CSV table of C-alpha atoms in Angstrom, one decimal:
chain,number,residue,atom,x,y,z
A,30,MET,CA,-8.5,16.7,-0.9
A,31,ALA,CA,-6.2,17.2,2.0
A,32,ALA,CA,-5.7,13.5,2.5
A,33,TYR,CA,-4.9,13.0,-1.2
A,34,PHE,CA,-2.2,15.7,-1.2
A,35,ARG,CA,-0.7,14.5,2.0
A,36,MET,CA,-0.3,11.0,0.5
A,37,LEU,CA,1.0,12.5,-2.7
A,38,ARG,CA,3.7,14.4,-0.8
A,39,MET,CA,4.7,11.2,1.0
A,40,GLN,CA,5.0,9.4,-2.3
A,41,LEU,CA,7.1,12.0,-3.9
A,42,VAL,CA,9.6,12.2,-1.0
A,43,GLY,CA,9.8,8.4,-0.8
A,44,GLN,CA,8.0,7.8,2.5
A,45,ASN,CA,6.0,4.7,3.1
A,46,LEU,CA,2.2,5.3,3.0
A,47,ASN,CA,-0.8,3.2,3.8
A,48,LYS,CA,-3.7,4.2,1.4
A,49,ALA,CA,-6.0,1.7,3.0
A,50,GLU,CA,-5.5,3.2,6.4
A,51,GLN,CA,-6.1,6.7,5.0
A,52,SER,CA,-9.3,5.5,3.4
A,53,ARG,CA,-10.6,4.1,6.7
A,54,GLU,CA,-9.8,7.4,8.4
A,55,LEU,CA,-11.7,9.3,5.7
A,56,GLN,CA,-14.7,7.0,6.0
A,57,ALA,CA,-14.8,7.7,9.8
A,58,LEU,CA,-14.8,11.5,9.0
A,59,LEU,CA,-17.3,11.1,6.1
A,60,PRO,CA,-19.8,8.5,7.2
A,61,ALA,CA,-22.1,9.4,4.3
A,62,ARG,CA,-19.5,8.4,1.8
A,63,SER,CA,-18.6,4.7,1.0
A,64,LYS,CA,-15.1,3.4,0.4
A,65,ALA,CA,-15.8,3.2,-3.3
A,66,SER,CA,-17.1,6.8,-3.3
A,67,ILE,CA,-13.9,8.1,-1.7
A,68,GLU,CA,-11.7,6.1,-4.1
A,69,TYR,CA,-13.8,7.4,-7.0
A,70,LYS,CA,-13.1,11.0,-5.9
A,71,HIS,CA,-9.4,10.4,-5.5
A,72,ARG,CA,-9.3,9.0,-9.0
A,73,ASN,CA,-11.0,12.2,-10.2
A,74,ILE,CA,-8.3,14.2,-8.5
A,75,SER,CA,-5.6,12.1,-10.2
A,76,ALA,CA,-7.2,12.8,-13.6
A,77,VAL,CA,-7.2,16.6,-12.9
A,78,LEU,CA,-3.5,16.4,-11.9
A,79,VAL,CA,-2.5,14.5,-15.0
A,80,GLU,CA,-4.2,17.1,-17.2
A,81,LEU,CA,-2.4,19.9,-15.3
A,82,GLY,CA,1.0,18.3,-15.7
A,83,ILE,CA,1.3,17.2,-12.1
A,84,PRO,CA,2.5,13.7,-11.0
A,85,PRO,CA,-0.6,11.9,-9.6
A,86,LEU,CA,-0.8,9.5,-6.6
A,87,ARG,CA,0.1,5.9,-7.5
A,88,GLY,CA,-2.7,3.5,-7.0
A,89,TYR,CA,-5.6,5.8,-7.9
A,90,ARG,CA,-5.8,5.4,-11.7
A,91,PRO,CA,-7.1,8.6,-13.3
A,92,LEU,CA,-10.9,8.8,-13.9
A,93,PHE,CA,-11.6,11.6,-16.3
A,94,ASN,CA,-15.3,12.0,-15.9
A,95,TYR,CA,-14.9,14.6,-13.2
A,96,GLN,CA,-17.0,17.7,-12.6
A,97,GLN,CA,-15.3,20.8,-13.9
A,98,ALA,CA,-15.8,22.5,-10.5
A,99,LEU,CA,-13.1,20.2,-9.2
A,100,VAL,CA,-10.4,21.8,-11.4
A,101,PRO,CA,-10.2,25.3,-9.7
A,102,VAL,CA,-10.3,23.6,-6.3
A,103,VAL,CA,-7.3,21.4,-7.1
A,104,ALA,CA,-5.5,24.4,-8.7
A,105,THR,CA,-6.0,26.5,-5.5
A,106,VAL,CA,-4.5,23.7,-3.4
A,107,LEU,CA,-1.5,23.4,-5.8
A,108,GLU,CA,-0.8,27.2,-5.7
A,109,SER,CA,-0.5,27.2,-1.9
A,110,ASP,CA,1.3,23.9,-1.4
A,111,THR,CA,5.0,24.8,-1.4
A,112,ARG,CA,6.0,21.4,0.1
A,113,LEU,CA,4.3,19.6,-2.8
A,114,ASP,CA,6.1,21.9,-5.3
A,115,ALA,CA,9.5,21.2,-3.8
A,116,ALA,CA,8.8,17.4,-3.6
A,117,ALA,CA,7.5,17.2,-7.2
A,118,LEU,CA,10.3,19.2,-8.6
A,119,SER,CA,12.9,17.0,-6.9
A,120,ASP,CA,11.1,13.8,-8.0
A,121,VAL,CA,10.9,14.6,-11.7
A,122,GLU,CA,14.5,15.8,-12.0
A,123,LYS,CA,16.3,13.0,-10.0
A,124,PRO,CA,18.5,10.6,-12.0
A,125,ALA,CA,17.3,7.1,-13.0
A,126,GLU,CA,18.8,3.7,-13.7
A,127,ALA,CA,17.4,1.1,-16.0
A,128,SER,CA,15.7,-1.7,-14.0
A,129,PRO,CA,17.6,-5.0,-13.9
A,130,LEU,CA,14.6,-7.0,-15.2
A,131,ARG,CA,15.5,-10.6,-15.7
A,132,SER,CA,12.2,-11.5,-17.4
A,133,PHE,CA,10.0,-9.4,-19.7
A,134,ASP,CA,7.1,-11.8,-19.3
A,135,HIS,CA,4.8,-9.2,-17.8
A,136,PHE,CA,6.6,-6.1,-19.2
A,137,VAL,CA,4.4,-5.4,-22.2
A,138,VAL,CA,0.7,-4.5,-21.5
A,139,GLY,CA,-2.1,-3.0,-23.4
A,140,PRO,CA,-2.5,0.8,-23.8
A,141,PRO,CA,-4.7,2.6,-21.2
A,142,GLU,CA,-8.3,3.4,-22.1
A,143,GLY,CA,-7.6,7.1,-22.3
A,144,ARG,CA,-10.3,9.7,-22.0
A,145,ARG,CA,-13.2,10.4,-24.3
A,146,PRO,CA,-13.6,14.0,-25.6
A,147,ARG,CA,-15.8,16.3,-23.6
A,148,ALA,CA,-17.9,19.2,-24.8
A,149,SER,CA,-15.6,21.5,-22.8
A,150,ASP,CA,-12.5,20.5,-24.6
A,151,ALA,CA,-12.8,23.3,-27.2
A,152,HIS,CA,-12.3,25.8,-24.3
A,153,GLU,CA,-9.8,23.7,-22.3
A,154,ILE,CA,-6.7,25.6,-23.2
A,155,HIS,CA,-8.2,29.0,-22.4
A,156,ASP,CA,-9.8,27.8,-19.1
A,157,ARG,CA,-6.7,25.9,-17.9
A,158,PRO,CA,-5.7,27.3,-14.5
A,159,THR,CA,-2.2,28.8,-13.9
A,160,ILE,CA,0.0,26.3,-12.0
A,161,VAL,CA,3.4,26.6,-10.4
A,162,ARG,CA,5.2,24.7,-13.2
A,163,ASP,CA,4.7,21.9,-15.6
A,164,TYR,CA,6.5,19.1,-13.8
A,165,LEU,CA,5.8,16.5,-16.5
A,166,GLN,CA,7.5,18.7,-19.1
A,167,ARG,CA,10.5,18.8,-16.8
A,168,GLU,CA,10.4,15.1,-16.4
A,169,ALA,CA,10.4,14.8,-20.2
A,170,ARG,CA,13.6,16.8,-20.2
A,171,ASN,CA,15.2,14.4,-17.7
A,172,ARG,CA,18.0,13.0,-19.8
A,173,SER,CA,18.9,10.4,-17.2
A,174,LEU,CA,15.4,9.0,-17.2
A,175,GLY,CA,15.1,9.0,-21.0
A,176,GLU,CA,18.4,7.2,-21.4
A,177,ALA,CA,17.5,4.6,-18.8
A,178,GLY,CA,14.2,4.0,-20.6
A,179,GLU,CA,16.0,3.5,-23.9
A,180,GLU,CA,18.5,1.2,-22.3
A,181,LEU,CA,15.7,-1.0,-21.1
A,182,VAL,CA,14.0,-1.0,-24.5
A,183,MET,CA,17.3,-2.0,-26.1
A,184,ARG,CA,17.5,-5.0,-23.8
A,185,TYR,CA,13.8,-5.9,-24.5
A,186,GLU,CA,14.2,-5.7,-28.3
A,187,ALA,CA,17.3,-7.9,-28.2
A,188,GLN,CA,15.5,-10.5,-26.1
A,189,ARG,CA,12.4,-10.3,-28.4
A,190,LEU,CA,14.5,-11.0,-31.5
A,191,ARG,CA,16.6,-13.7,-29.9
A,192,ALA,CA,13.5,-15.5,-28.7
A,193,ALA,CA,12.3,-15.5,-32.3
A,194,GLY,CA,15.6,-17.0,-33.5
A,195,ALA,CA,16.8,-13.8,-35.1
A,196,ARG,CA,20.1,-13.4,-33.2
A,197,VAL,CA,21.8,-11.7,-36.1
A,198,LEU,CA,19.2,-9.0,-36.2
A,199,ALA,CA,19.4,-8.7,-32.4
A,200,ASN,CA,23.1,-7.8,-32.7
A,201,ARG,CA,22.3,-5.1,-35.2
A,202,ILE,CA,20.0,-3.0,-33.0
A,203,GLU,CA,21.2,0.6,-32.8
A,204,GLN,CA,20.4,3.3,-30.2
A,205,ILE,CA,20.1,6.1,-32.8
A,206,SER,CA,19.6,8.9,-30.2
A,207,SER,CA,23.1,8.1,-28.9
A,208,THR,CA,25.0,7.3,-32.2
A,209,ARG,CA,23.4,9.9,-34.5
A,210,GLY,CA,21.7,12.5,-32.2
A,211,ASP,CA,18.2,13.5,-31.3
A,212,GLY,CA,17.0,14.7,-34.7
A,213,ALA,CA,16.2,11.4,-36.5
A,214,GLY,CA,12.6,11.3,-35.3
A,215,TYR,CA,13.1,8.1,-33.4
A,216,ASP,CA,15.4,6.7,-30.8
A,217,ILE,CA,16.1,3.0,-31.6
A,218,TRP,CA,16.5,1.2,-34.9
A,219,SER,CA,15.3,-2.4,-34.5
A,220,PHE,CA,13.8,-5.0,-36.7
A,221,GLU,CA,10.9,-7.3,-37.3
A,222,THR,CA,11.7,-11.0,-37.2
A,223,ASP,CA,11.7,-11.0,-41.1
A,224,GLY,CA,14.3,-8.3,-41.3
A,225,ARG,CA,12.1,-5.3,-41.9
A,226,ASP,CA,13.0,-2.1,-40.1
A,227,ARG,CA,11.2,-1.1,-36.9
A,228,PHE,CA,11.7,2.5,-35.9
A,229,ILE,CA,11.1,3.0,-32.2
A,230,GLU,CA,10.5,6.3,-30.3
A,231,VAL,CA,10.8,5.8,-26.5
A,232,LYS,CA,8.9,7.9,-24.0
A,233,THR,CA,9.5,7.2,-20.3
A,234,THR,CA,7.7,8.3,-17.2
A,235,ALA,CA,7.9,7.4,-13.5
A,236,TYR,CA,4.2,7.8,-13.2
A,237,VAL,CA,1.0,6.2,-14.4
A,238,ALA,CA,0.3,4.9,-17.9
A,239,GLU,CA,-2.2,7.7,-18.5
A,240,THR,CA,0.5,10.4,-18.0
A,241,PRO,CA,0.7,12.7,-21.0
A,242,PHE,CA,3.9,12.8,-23.0
A,243,TYR,CA,5.6,15.3,-25.2
A,244,VAL,CA,6.5,14.8,-28.9
A,245,SER,CA,8.4,17.0,-31.3
A,246,ARG,CA,7.3,18.1,-34.7
A,247,ASN,CA,10.0,15.9,-36.2
A,248,GLU,CA,8.7,12.8,-34.3
A,249,LEU,CA,5.2,13.5,-35.5
A,250,SER,CA,6.2,13.9,-39.1
A,251,PHE,CA,8.5,10.9,-39.1
A,252,SER,CA,5.8,8.7,-37.5
A,253,THR,CA,3.4,9.7,-40.3
A,254,GLU,CA,6.0,9.2,-43.1
A,255,GLN,CA,7.0,5.8,-41.7
A,256,ALA,CA,3.7,4.7,-40.3
A,257,THR,CA,3.9,1.1,-41.2
A,258,GLN,CA,7.3,0.7,-39.5
A,259,PHE,CA,7.0,3.2,-36.6
A,260,ARG,CA,6.4,2.2,-33.0
A,261,LEU,CA,6.0,4.4,-30.0
A,262,TYR,CA,7.0,2.6,-26.8
A,263,ARG,CA,5.6,4.2,-23.7
A,264,LEU,CA,7.3,3.1,-20.5
A,265,PHE,CA,5.5,4.0,-17.2
A,266,ASP,CA,5.9,3.5,-13.5
A,267,PHE,CA,9.6,3.2,-14.3
A,268,ARG,CA,11.1,3.6,-10.9
A,269,LYS,CA,8.9,1.1,-9.1
A,270,ASP,CA,7.5,-1.5,-11.5
A,271,PRO,CA,8.5,-0.7,-15.1
A,272,ARG,CA,6.0,-1.7,-17.8
A,273,MET,CA,5.4,-0.7,-21.4
A,274,PHE,CA,2.7,-0.3,-23.9
A,275,MET,CA,3.1,0.1,-27.7
A,276,LEU,CA,1.4,2.3,-30.2
A,277,ALA,CA,2.0,1.3,-33.8
A,278,GLY,CA,1.7,3.8,-36.7
A,279,ALA,CA,1.4,7.5,-36.8
A,280,ILE,CA,1.3,9.2,-33.4
A,281,GLU,CA,-1.7,11.3,-34.4
A,282,SER,CA,-3.8,8.2,-35.1
A,283,HIS,CA,-3.6,7.2,-31.4
A,284,CYS,CA,-3.2,10.5,-29.5
A,285,ARG,CA,-5.1,13.7,-28.9
A,286,LEU,CA,-2.5,16.4,-29.7
A,287,ASP,CA,-2.4,19.6,-27.7
A,288,PRO,CA,-0.2,22.3,-29.2
A,289,VAL,CA,1.3,23.3,-25.8
A,290,SER,CA,4.2,25.3,-27.3
A,291,TYR,CA,5.4,26.9,-30.5
A,292,SER,CA,8.7,28.1,-32.0
A,293,ALA,CA,8.4,31.8,-32.6
A,294,GLU,CA,10.5,34.4,-34.4
A,295,VAL,CA,9.8,38.0,-35.1
A,296,LYS,CA,8.2,38.6,-38.5
A,297,ALA,CA,9.7,41.1,-41.0
A,298,ARG,CA,7.8,44.4,-41.0
A,299,GLU,CA,6.0,45.2,-44.2
A,300,SER,CA,8.2,48.3,-44.6
A,301,ASP,CA,11.2,46.0,-44.7
A,302,LEU,CA,9.9,43.8,-47.5
C-alpha cells in the first residue's frame, strides 16, 4: 500500500518513476509474494481508488474483484495523506491543451471491460467511506480539459469524414457547446458519411479508460430520445497518450448509473397549500 501511494504521488506531481524497480523492492521485502501477486494487489488498489473518485496509478489497470476489506484500509490511507490530497487536487484542476496528433490510426480503441455487479452493490452507497474530496468530479468541471477534449474530437471527426470523401460534411461540423451553450444534451454536431446527424457528447479524463464520468439529466434524456444518432466519446489518458472509445445509443444501455447528486428545493408546507 505504501509503495503504491508513493508512486501515485510521484505520478501526480510529474516526477519520473520506475514501477519495475518498485516491484523488485517489494518482492525482496515480501518473498512469499510473486511479481504477479504484487501487480494483482496494485490493480485491486486502483479499482478501489476509481470507485472512490481518486485518480489511480497509471500502468495498473483496475481489477474490480477485490476483497471488501481493502476499501477501509485504502480510505484510512487517503484520510491521512495530505501530500496526496494536494497533488491530486493540483493535477485534476490544471489546464490542458489538445494533443497535436498527426495521425488517428491508433486513437480509437474498444471500450474497457468494466466491472460486473457484486452482491454488495445494493449497499455500496451507504457503505462508501468518507474521503477528502471527489477529485474526479473536480476534473469533470475542469473547463480547460473539457474544451481540449472537444477540440481533439472536432479534428478527429473532420479527418474521419474527409477520409470517407465527405469533405462538405466535414466543413459543417459544429461545436454546439461553444456556439449554443451547454444545455443541448451533446457537445458536437457531426454527421455520418451519408449525411445523417451524429450527436456527440465528449467526456475527457487524464486517467485510465475505466475512470467513471459524470452525465447530466439532460444528457441522459437526450441520449435516449436520439439513441440511433447519439454517440458518447470517452477520451482517456489525455495528457500522456490520448485515446478514445465510443458508446453508441442511450447512455443507460451501456453504463451503470449511480445517482451521486440531486437538485433539491424546499417543499411547500401543507398549511401553505
